[in-house]
Short mmCIF file of C-alpha atoms and ligand atoms in Angstrom, two decimals:
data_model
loop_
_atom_site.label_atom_id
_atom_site.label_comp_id
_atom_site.label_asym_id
_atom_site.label_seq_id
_atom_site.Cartn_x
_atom_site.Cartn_y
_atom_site.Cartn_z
CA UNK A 1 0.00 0.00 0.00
CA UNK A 2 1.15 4.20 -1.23
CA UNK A 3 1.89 5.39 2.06
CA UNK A 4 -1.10 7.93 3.90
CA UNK A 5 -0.84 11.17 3.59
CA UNK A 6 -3.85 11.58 6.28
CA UNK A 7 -5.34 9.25 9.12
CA UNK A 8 -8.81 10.09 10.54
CA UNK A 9 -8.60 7.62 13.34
CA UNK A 10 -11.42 7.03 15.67
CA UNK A 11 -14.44 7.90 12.86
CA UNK A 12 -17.74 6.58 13.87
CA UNK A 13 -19.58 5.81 10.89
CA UNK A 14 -23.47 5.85 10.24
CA UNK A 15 -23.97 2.91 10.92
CA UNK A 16 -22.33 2.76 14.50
CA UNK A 17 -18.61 1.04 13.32
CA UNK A 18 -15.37 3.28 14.80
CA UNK A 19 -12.81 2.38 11.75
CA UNK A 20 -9.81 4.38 10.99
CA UNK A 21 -9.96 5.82 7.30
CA UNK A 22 -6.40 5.72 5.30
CA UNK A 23 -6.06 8.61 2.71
CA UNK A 24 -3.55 8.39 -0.24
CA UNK A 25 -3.52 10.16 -3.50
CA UNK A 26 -7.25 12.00 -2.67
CA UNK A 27 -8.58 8.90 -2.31
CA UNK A 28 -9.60 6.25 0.18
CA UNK A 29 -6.96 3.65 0.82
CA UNK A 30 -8.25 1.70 3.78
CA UNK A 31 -10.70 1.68 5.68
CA UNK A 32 -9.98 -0.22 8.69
CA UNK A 33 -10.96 -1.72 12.17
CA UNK A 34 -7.47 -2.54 13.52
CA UNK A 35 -6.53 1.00 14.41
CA UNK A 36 -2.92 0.42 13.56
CA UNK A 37 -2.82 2.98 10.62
CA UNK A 38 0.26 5.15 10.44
CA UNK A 39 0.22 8.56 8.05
CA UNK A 40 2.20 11.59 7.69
CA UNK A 41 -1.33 13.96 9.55
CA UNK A 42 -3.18 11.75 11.60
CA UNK A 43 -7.13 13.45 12.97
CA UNK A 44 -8.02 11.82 15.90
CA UNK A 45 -12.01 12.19 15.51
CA UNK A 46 -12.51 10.87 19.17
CA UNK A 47 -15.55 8.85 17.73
CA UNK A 48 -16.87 11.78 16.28
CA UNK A 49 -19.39 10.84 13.47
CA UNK A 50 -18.20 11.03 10.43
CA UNK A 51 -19.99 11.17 6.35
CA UNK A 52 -19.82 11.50 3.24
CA UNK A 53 -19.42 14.99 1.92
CA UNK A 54 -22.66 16.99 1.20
CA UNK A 55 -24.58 17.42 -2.30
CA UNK A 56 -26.85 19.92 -2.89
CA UNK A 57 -29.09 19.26 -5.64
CA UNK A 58 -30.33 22.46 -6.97
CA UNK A 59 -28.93 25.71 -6.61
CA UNK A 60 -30.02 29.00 -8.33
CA UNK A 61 -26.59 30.33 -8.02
CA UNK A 62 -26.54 33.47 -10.64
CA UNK A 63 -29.49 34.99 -8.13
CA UNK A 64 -27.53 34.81 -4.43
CA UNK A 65 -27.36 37.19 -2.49
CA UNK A 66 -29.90 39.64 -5.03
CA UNK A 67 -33.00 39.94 -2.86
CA UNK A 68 -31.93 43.74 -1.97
CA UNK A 69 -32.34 44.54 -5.66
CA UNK A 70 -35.19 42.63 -6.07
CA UNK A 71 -37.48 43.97 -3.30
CA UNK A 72 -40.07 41.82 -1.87
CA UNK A 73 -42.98 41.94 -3.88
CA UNK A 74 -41.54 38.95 -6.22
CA UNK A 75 -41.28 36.97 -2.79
CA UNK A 76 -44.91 37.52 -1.50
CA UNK A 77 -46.16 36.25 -5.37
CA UNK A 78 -44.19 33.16 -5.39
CA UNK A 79 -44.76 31.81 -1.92
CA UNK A 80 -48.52 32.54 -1.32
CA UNK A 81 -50.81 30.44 -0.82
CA UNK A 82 -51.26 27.53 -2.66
CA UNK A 83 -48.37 29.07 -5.29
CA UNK A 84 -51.36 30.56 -7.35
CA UNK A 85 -49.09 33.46 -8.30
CA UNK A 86 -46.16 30.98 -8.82
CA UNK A 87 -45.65 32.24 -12.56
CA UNK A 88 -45.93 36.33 -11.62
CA UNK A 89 -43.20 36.17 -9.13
CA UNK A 90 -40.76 34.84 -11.72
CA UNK A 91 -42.45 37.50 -14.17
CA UNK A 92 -41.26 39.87 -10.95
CA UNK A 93 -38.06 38.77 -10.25
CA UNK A 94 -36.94 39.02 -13.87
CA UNK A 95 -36.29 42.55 -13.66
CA UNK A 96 -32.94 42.04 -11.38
CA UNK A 97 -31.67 40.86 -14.89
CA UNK A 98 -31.59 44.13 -16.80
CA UNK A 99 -28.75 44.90 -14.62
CA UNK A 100 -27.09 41.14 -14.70
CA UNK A 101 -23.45 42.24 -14.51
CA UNK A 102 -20.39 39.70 -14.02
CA UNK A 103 -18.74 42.90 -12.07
CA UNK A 104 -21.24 41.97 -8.64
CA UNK A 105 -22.47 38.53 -9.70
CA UNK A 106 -19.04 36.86 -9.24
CA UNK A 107 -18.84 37.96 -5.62
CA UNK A 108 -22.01 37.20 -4.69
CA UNK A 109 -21.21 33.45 -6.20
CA UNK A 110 -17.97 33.58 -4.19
CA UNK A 111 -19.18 33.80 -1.02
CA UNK A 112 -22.00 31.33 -1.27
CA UNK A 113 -19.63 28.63 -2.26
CA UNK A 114 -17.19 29.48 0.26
CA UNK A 115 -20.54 29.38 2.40
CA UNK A 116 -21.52 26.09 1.09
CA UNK A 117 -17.83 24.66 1.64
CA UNK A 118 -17.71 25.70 5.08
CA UNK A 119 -21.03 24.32 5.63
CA UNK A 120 -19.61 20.65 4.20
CA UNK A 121 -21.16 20.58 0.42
CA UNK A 122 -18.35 19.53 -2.08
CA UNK A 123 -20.82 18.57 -5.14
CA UNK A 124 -23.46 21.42 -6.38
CA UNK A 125 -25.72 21.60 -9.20
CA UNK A 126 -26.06 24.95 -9.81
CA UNK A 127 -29.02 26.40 -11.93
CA UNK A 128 -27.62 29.73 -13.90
CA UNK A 129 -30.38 31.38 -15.87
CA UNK A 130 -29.75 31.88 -19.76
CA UNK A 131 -32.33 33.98 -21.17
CA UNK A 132 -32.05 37.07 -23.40
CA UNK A 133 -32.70 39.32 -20.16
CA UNK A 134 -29.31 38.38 -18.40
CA UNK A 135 -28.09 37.02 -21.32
CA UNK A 136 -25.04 34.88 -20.43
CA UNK A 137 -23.40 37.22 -17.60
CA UNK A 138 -24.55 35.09 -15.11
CA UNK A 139 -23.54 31.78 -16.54
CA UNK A 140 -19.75 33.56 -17.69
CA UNK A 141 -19.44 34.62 -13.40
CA UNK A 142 -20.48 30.89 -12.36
CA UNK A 143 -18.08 29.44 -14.89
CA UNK A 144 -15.21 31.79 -13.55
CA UNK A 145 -16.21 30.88 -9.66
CA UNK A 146 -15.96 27.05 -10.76
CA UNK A 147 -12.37 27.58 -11.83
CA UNK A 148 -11.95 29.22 -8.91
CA UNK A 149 -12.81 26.35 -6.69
CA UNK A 150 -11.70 23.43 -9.05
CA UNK A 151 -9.88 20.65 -6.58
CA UNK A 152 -12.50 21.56 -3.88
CA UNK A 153 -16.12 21.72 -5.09
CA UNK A 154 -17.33 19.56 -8.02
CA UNK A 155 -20.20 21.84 -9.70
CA UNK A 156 -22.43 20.69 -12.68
CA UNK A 157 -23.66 23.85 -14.25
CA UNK A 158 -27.39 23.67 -15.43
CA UNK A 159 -28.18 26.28 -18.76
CA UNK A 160 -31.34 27.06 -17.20
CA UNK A 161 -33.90 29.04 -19.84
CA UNK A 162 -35.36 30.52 -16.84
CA UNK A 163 -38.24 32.45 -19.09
CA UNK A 164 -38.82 29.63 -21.47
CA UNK A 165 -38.15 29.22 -24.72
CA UNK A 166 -41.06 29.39 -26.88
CA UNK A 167 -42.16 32.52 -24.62
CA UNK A 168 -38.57 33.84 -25.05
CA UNK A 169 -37.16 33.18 -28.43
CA UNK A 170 -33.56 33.50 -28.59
CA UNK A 171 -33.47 31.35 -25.28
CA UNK A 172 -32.56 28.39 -26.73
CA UNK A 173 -29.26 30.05 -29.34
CA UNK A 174 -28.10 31.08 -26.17
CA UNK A 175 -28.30 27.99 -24.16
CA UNK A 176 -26.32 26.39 -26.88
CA UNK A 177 -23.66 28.99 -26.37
CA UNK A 178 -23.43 28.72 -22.58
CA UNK A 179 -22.55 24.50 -23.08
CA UNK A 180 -20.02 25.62 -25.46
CA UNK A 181 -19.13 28.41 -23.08
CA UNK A 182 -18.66 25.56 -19.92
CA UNK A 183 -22.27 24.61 -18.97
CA UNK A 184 -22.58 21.31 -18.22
CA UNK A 185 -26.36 20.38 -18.63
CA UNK A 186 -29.23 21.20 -20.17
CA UNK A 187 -31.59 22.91 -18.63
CA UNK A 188 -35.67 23.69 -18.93
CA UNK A 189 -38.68 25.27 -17.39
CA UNK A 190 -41.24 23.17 -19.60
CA UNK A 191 -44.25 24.45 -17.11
CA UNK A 192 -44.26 27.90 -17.90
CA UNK A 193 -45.16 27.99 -21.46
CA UNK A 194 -48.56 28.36 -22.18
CA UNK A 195 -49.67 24.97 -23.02
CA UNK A 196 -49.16 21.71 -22.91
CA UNK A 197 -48.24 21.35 -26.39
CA UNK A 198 -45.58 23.87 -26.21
CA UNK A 199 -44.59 22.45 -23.11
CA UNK A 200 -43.93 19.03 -24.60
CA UNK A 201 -42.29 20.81 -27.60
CA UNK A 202 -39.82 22.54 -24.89
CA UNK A 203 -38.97 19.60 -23.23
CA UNK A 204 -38.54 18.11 -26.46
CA UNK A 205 -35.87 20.32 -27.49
CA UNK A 206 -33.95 19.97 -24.51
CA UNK A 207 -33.91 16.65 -24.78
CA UNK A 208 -32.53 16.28 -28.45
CA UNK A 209 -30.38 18.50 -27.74
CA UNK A 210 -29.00 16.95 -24.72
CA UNK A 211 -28.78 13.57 -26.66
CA UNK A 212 -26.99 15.39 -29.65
CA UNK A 213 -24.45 17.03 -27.42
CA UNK A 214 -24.46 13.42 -24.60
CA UNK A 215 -25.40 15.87 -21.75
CA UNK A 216 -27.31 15.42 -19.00
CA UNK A 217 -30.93 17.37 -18.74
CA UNK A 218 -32.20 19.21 -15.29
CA UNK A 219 -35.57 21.03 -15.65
CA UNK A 220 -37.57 22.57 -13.09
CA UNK A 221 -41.04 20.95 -13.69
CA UNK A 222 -44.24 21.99 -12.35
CA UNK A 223 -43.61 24.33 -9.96
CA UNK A 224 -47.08 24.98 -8.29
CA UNK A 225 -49.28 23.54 -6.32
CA UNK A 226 -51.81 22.93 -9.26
CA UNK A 227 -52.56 18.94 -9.82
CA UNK A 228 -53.05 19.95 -13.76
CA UNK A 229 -49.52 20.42 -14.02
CA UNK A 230 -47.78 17.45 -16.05
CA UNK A 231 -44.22 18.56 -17.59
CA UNK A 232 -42.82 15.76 -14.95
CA UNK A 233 -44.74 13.21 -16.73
CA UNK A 234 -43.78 14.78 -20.09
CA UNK A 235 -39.63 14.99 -19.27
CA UNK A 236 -39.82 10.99 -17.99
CA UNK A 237 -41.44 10.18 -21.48
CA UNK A 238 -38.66 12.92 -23.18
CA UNK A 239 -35.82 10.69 -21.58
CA UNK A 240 -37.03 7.19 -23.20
CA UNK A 241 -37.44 8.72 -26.69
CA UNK A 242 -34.40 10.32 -26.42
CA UNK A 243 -32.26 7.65 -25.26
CA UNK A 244 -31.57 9.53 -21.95
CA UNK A 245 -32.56 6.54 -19.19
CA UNK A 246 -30.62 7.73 -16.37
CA UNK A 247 -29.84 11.24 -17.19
CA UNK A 248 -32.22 13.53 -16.17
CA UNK A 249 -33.35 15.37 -12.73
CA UNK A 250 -36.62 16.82 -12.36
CA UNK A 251 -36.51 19.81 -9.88
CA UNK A 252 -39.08 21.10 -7.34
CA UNK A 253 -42.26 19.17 -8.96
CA UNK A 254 -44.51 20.75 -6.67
CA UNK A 255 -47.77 19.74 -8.35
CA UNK A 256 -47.13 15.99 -7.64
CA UNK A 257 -47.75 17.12 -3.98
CA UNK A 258 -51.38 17.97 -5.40
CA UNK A 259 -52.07 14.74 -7.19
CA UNK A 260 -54.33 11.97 -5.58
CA UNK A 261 -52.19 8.90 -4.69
CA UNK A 262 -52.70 6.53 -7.72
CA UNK A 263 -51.69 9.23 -10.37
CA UNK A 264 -48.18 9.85 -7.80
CA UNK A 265 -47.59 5.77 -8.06
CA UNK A 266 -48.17 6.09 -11.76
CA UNK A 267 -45.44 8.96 -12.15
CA UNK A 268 -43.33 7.29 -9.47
CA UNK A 269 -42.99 3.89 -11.61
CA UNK A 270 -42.25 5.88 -15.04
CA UNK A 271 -39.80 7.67 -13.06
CA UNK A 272 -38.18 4.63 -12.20
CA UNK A 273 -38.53 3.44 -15.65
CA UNK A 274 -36.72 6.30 -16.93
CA UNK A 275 -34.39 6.71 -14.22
CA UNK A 276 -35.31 10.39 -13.38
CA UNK A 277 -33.97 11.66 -10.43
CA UNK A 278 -35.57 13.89 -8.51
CA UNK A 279 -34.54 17.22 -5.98
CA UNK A 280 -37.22 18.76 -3.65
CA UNK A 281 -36.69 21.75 -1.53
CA UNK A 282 -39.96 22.03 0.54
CA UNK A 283 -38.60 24.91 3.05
CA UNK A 284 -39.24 27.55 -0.41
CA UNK A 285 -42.38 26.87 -1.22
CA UNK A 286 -45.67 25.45 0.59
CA UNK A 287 -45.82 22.70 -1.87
CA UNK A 288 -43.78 19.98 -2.49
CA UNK A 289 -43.46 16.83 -4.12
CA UNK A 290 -44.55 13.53 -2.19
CA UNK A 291 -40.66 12.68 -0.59
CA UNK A 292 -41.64 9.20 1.84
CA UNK A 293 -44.04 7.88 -0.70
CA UNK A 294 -40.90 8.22 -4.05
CA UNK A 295 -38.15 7.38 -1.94
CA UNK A 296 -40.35 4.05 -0.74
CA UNK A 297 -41.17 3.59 -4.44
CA UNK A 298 -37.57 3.50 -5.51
CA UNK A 299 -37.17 6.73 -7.00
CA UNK A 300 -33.65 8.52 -6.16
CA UNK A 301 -34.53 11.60 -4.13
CA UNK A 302 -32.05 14.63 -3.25
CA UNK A 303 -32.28 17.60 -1.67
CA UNK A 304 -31.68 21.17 -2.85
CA UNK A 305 -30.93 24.44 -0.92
CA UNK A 306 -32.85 25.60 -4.05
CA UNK A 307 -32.37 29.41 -3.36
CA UNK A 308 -30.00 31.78 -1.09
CA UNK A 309 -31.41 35.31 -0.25
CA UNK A 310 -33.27 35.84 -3.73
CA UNK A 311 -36.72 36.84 -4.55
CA UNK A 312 -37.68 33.12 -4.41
CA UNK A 313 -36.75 32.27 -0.81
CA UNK A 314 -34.76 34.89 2.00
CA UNK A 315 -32.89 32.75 3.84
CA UNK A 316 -30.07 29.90 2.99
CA UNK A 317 -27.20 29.80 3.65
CA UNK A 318 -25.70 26.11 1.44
CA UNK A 319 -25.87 24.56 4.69
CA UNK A 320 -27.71 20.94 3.57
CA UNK A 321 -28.06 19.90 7.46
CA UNK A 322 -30.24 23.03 7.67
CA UNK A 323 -31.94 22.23 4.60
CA UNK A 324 -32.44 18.35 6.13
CA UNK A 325 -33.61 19.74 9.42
CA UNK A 326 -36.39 21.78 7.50
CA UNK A 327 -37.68 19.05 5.53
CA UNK A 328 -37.81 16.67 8.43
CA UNK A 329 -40.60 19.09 9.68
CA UNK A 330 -41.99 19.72 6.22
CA UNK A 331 -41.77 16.40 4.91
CA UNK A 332 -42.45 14.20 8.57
CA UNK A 333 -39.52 12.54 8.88
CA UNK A 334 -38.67 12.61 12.12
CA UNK A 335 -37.82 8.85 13.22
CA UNK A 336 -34.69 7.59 13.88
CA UNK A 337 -34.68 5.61 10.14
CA UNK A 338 -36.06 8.82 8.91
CA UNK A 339 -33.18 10.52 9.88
CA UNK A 340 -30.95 8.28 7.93
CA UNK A 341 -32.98 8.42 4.71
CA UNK A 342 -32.81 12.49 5.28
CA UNK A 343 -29.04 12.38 5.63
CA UNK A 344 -28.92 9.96 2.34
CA UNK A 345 -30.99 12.97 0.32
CA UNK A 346 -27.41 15.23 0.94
CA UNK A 347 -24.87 12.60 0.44
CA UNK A 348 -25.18 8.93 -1.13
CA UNK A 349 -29.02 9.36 -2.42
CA UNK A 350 -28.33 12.82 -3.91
CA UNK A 351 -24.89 11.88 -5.89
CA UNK A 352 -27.01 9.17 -7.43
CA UNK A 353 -29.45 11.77 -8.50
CA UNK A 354 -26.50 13.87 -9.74
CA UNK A 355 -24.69 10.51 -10.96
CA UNK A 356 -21.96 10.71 -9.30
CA UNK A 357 -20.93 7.30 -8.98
CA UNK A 358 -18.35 6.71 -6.56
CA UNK A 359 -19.94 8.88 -3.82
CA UNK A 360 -19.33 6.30 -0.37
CA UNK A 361 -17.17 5.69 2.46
CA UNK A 362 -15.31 3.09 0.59
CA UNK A 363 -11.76 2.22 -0.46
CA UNK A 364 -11.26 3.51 -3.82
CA UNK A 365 -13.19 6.26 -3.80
CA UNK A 366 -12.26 10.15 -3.62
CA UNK A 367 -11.53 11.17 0.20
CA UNK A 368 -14.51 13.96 0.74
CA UNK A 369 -14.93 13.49 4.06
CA UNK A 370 -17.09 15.44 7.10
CA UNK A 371 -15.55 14.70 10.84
CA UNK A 372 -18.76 16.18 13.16
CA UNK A 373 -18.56 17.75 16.60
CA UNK A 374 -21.73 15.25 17.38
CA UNK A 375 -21.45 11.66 17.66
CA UNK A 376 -24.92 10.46 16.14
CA UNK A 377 -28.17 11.57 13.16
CA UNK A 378 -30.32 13.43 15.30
CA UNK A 379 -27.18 15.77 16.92
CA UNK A 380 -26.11 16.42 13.26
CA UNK A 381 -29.54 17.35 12.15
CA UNK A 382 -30.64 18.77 15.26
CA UNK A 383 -27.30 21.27 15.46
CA UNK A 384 -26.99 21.54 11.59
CA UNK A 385 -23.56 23.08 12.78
CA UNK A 386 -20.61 23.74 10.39
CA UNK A 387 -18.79 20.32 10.38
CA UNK A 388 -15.56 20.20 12.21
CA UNK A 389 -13.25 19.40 9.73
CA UNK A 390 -14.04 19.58 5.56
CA UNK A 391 -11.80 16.92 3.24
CA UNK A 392 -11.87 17.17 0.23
CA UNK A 393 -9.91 15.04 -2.06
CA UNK A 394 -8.43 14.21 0.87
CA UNK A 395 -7.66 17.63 2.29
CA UNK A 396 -8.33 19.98 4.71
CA UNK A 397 -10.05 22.60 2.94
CA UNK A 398 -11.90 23.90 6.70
CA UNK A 399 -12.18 23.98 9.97
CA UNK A 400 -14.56 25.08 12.19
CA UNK A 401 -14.58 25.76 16.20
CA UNK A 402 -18.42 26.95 17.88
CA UNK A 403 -16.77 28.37 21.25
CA UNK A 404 -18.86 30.26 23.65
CA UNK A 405 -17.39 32.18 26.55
CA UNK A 406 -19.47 32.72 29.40
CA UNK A 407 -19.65 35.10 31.70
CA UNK A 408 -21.40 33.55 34.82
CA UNK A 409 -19.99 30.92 36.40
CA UNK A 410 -23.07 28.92 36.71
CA UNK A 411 -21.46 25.73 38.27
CA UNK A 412 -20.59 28.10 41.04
CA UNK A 413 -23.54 29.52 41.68
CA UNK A 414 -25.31 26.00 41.86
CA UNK A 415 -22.91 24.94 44.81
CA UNK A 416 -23.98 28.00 46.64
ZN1 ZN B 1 -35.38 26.18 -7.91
#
């Protein structure tokens, strides 16, 4: 064996097992229940818990950081109700693009991925809109941030037509340009054309082109609590014709929240079919899709911090243990199992979603580590705290100490 050039010794895994973990090369050389390994850093974890790296699934990460210049009336639209006014927040929040400029995006994106780092996520998909509003400035300042944290954070970058693209011609030229540009994936917004036949004919074109090209497609489908909503349906059936089993994520899907239970089994088994993945995000919206009932039917389910301070959503902050604590109170998951299955929507579930394919605590595979301050699930979801140490690739990338001073001594005061 390449000699270690880092021990975590002591690492309590999910599943209860303390094993050292040997790191050579960025990857995972042993993992081991002798405790005799030997490298040139050795972290004593003190049977801290320790996981996979995070993966957030969906990430609008042009708009971070842009509520300010938004205002809130885009906000109140989209998260009423029962999402009724869905489609005029979007119309709303569009007009933060006629002043899309690289100059204040890239810092914005900056700081949410050192944010997300920090916070323990290593693989993002990150949604950039492409429309003839912004253009492609905010896919050129995502691009530039993903150089800037190559070796650290693994991001897919989604051309996302964010208008459409029969409702905004020109959409779809420029989509083109921002894969040739560095986008990674085809993107679409088939639900907010203004029928079903042009919202076939938009999922359509994403999905030839994503064959022609041999990317991967991530739409955001149905985003409203209206059961008449069907572009899921549509982008499953788009993936079989197109010789795309496997490659495709359908985002948010709010609307499947809204159907009765037979029609979410029917759309659950050609999900399966057509291996769509799916990412839900129920803390920015009051709909969401049916999580238990797809992850019991076999359909891979992430989760996505969706939105960070934007006129969708105005909190975030890329932390996915916040984003898991949410959902365990949106979603009902609050057993001990469910706690697992929540922790497998922002590592091992979500990277299949994603398909990333060698995403595991296992030898072999790359080194992105979290070493917790807590010891079991429901401390790490219940603190959602920074994790102690970051890996990635097998190193160090941060650290983080919660220290409070205090300024009574209480024990004191007790023995008086
Ligand atoms: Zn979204």
């Amino acid at each position: 064996m390449e000699p270690l050039t880092l021990v975590v010794s002591g690492a309590r895994l999910t599943d209860g097992r303390v094993v050292d973990l040997g790191i050579a090369d960025g990857r995972l050389a042993a993992v081991s229940d002798a405790h005799t390994l030997t490298g040139a850093t050795v972290i004593d974890a003190e049977g801290r818990l320790v996981t996979e790296s995070f993966v957030n699934g969906h990430l609008h990460l042009d708009k971070v950081y842009t509520l300010s210049r938004v205002g809130d009336a885009a906000l109140t639209a989209y998260t009423a109700g029962s999402m009724g006014g869905a489609m005029t927040g979007i119309e709303l929040a569009r007009a933060v693009k006629h002043s899309y400029d690289g100059s204040w995006i890239l810092p914005n994106v900056r700081r949410a991925l050192q944010e997300s780092v920090r916070f323990g996520t290593l693989h993002l998909q990150a949604f950039c809109d492409v429309d003839t509003t912004g253009r492609l400035e905010g896919l050129r300042a995502v691009v530039a941030a993903r150089e800037e944290f190559r070796g650290i954070l693994d991001m897919q970058i989604v051309a996302f037509p964010q208008e459409g693209v029969l409702r905004d011609p020109g959409a779809a030229a420029l989509c083109e340009q921002a894969l040739a540009e560095g986008a990674d994936v085809v993107g679409g917004i088939p639900w907010i054309e203004y029928s079903d036949a042009d919202a076939r004919a938009h999922v359509d074109w994403a999905c030839a082109l994503a064959a022609r090209l041999n990317r991967r497609v991530a739409m955001l489908v149905d985003d409203a609590g209206d059961p008449s909503l069907t572009t899921t349906a549509m982008l499953a059936e788009a993936l079989l014709e197109h010789g795309l089993v496997g490659r495709g994520v359908a985002c948010h899907a709010r609307a499947v929240g809204a159907y009765a239970e037979p029609s979410q089994r029917r759309l659950a088994g050609l999900a399966v079919k057509a291996g769509l993945g799916f990412v839900s995000d129920p803390h920015t919206g009051p709909a969401h899709l049916p999580v238990d009932l797809f992850d019991r039917l076999g359909v891979a389910v992430a989760l996505g911090q969706d939105d960070i301070e934007d006129a969708y959503y105005p909190f975030g902050r890329g932390n996915m243990l916040e984003v898991a604590f949410l959902a365990a109170h949106a979603l009902g998951l609050l057993s001990v199992p469910d706690q697992r299955r929540l922790l497998g929507f922002i590592t091992t579930t979500a990277a299949r979603v994603l398909g990333i394919a060698d995403h595991a605590i296992a030898e072999g595979n790359p080194a992105n580590l979290l070493i917790h301050e807590c010891t079991d699930t429901a401390g790490l979801l219940s603190r959602h705290a920074a994790p102690r140490w970051v890996i990635s690739r097998g190193r160090v990338v941060a650290t983080t100490v919660e220290q409070t001073e205090w300024s009574t001594d209480y024990a004191a005061a007790e023995r008086k």
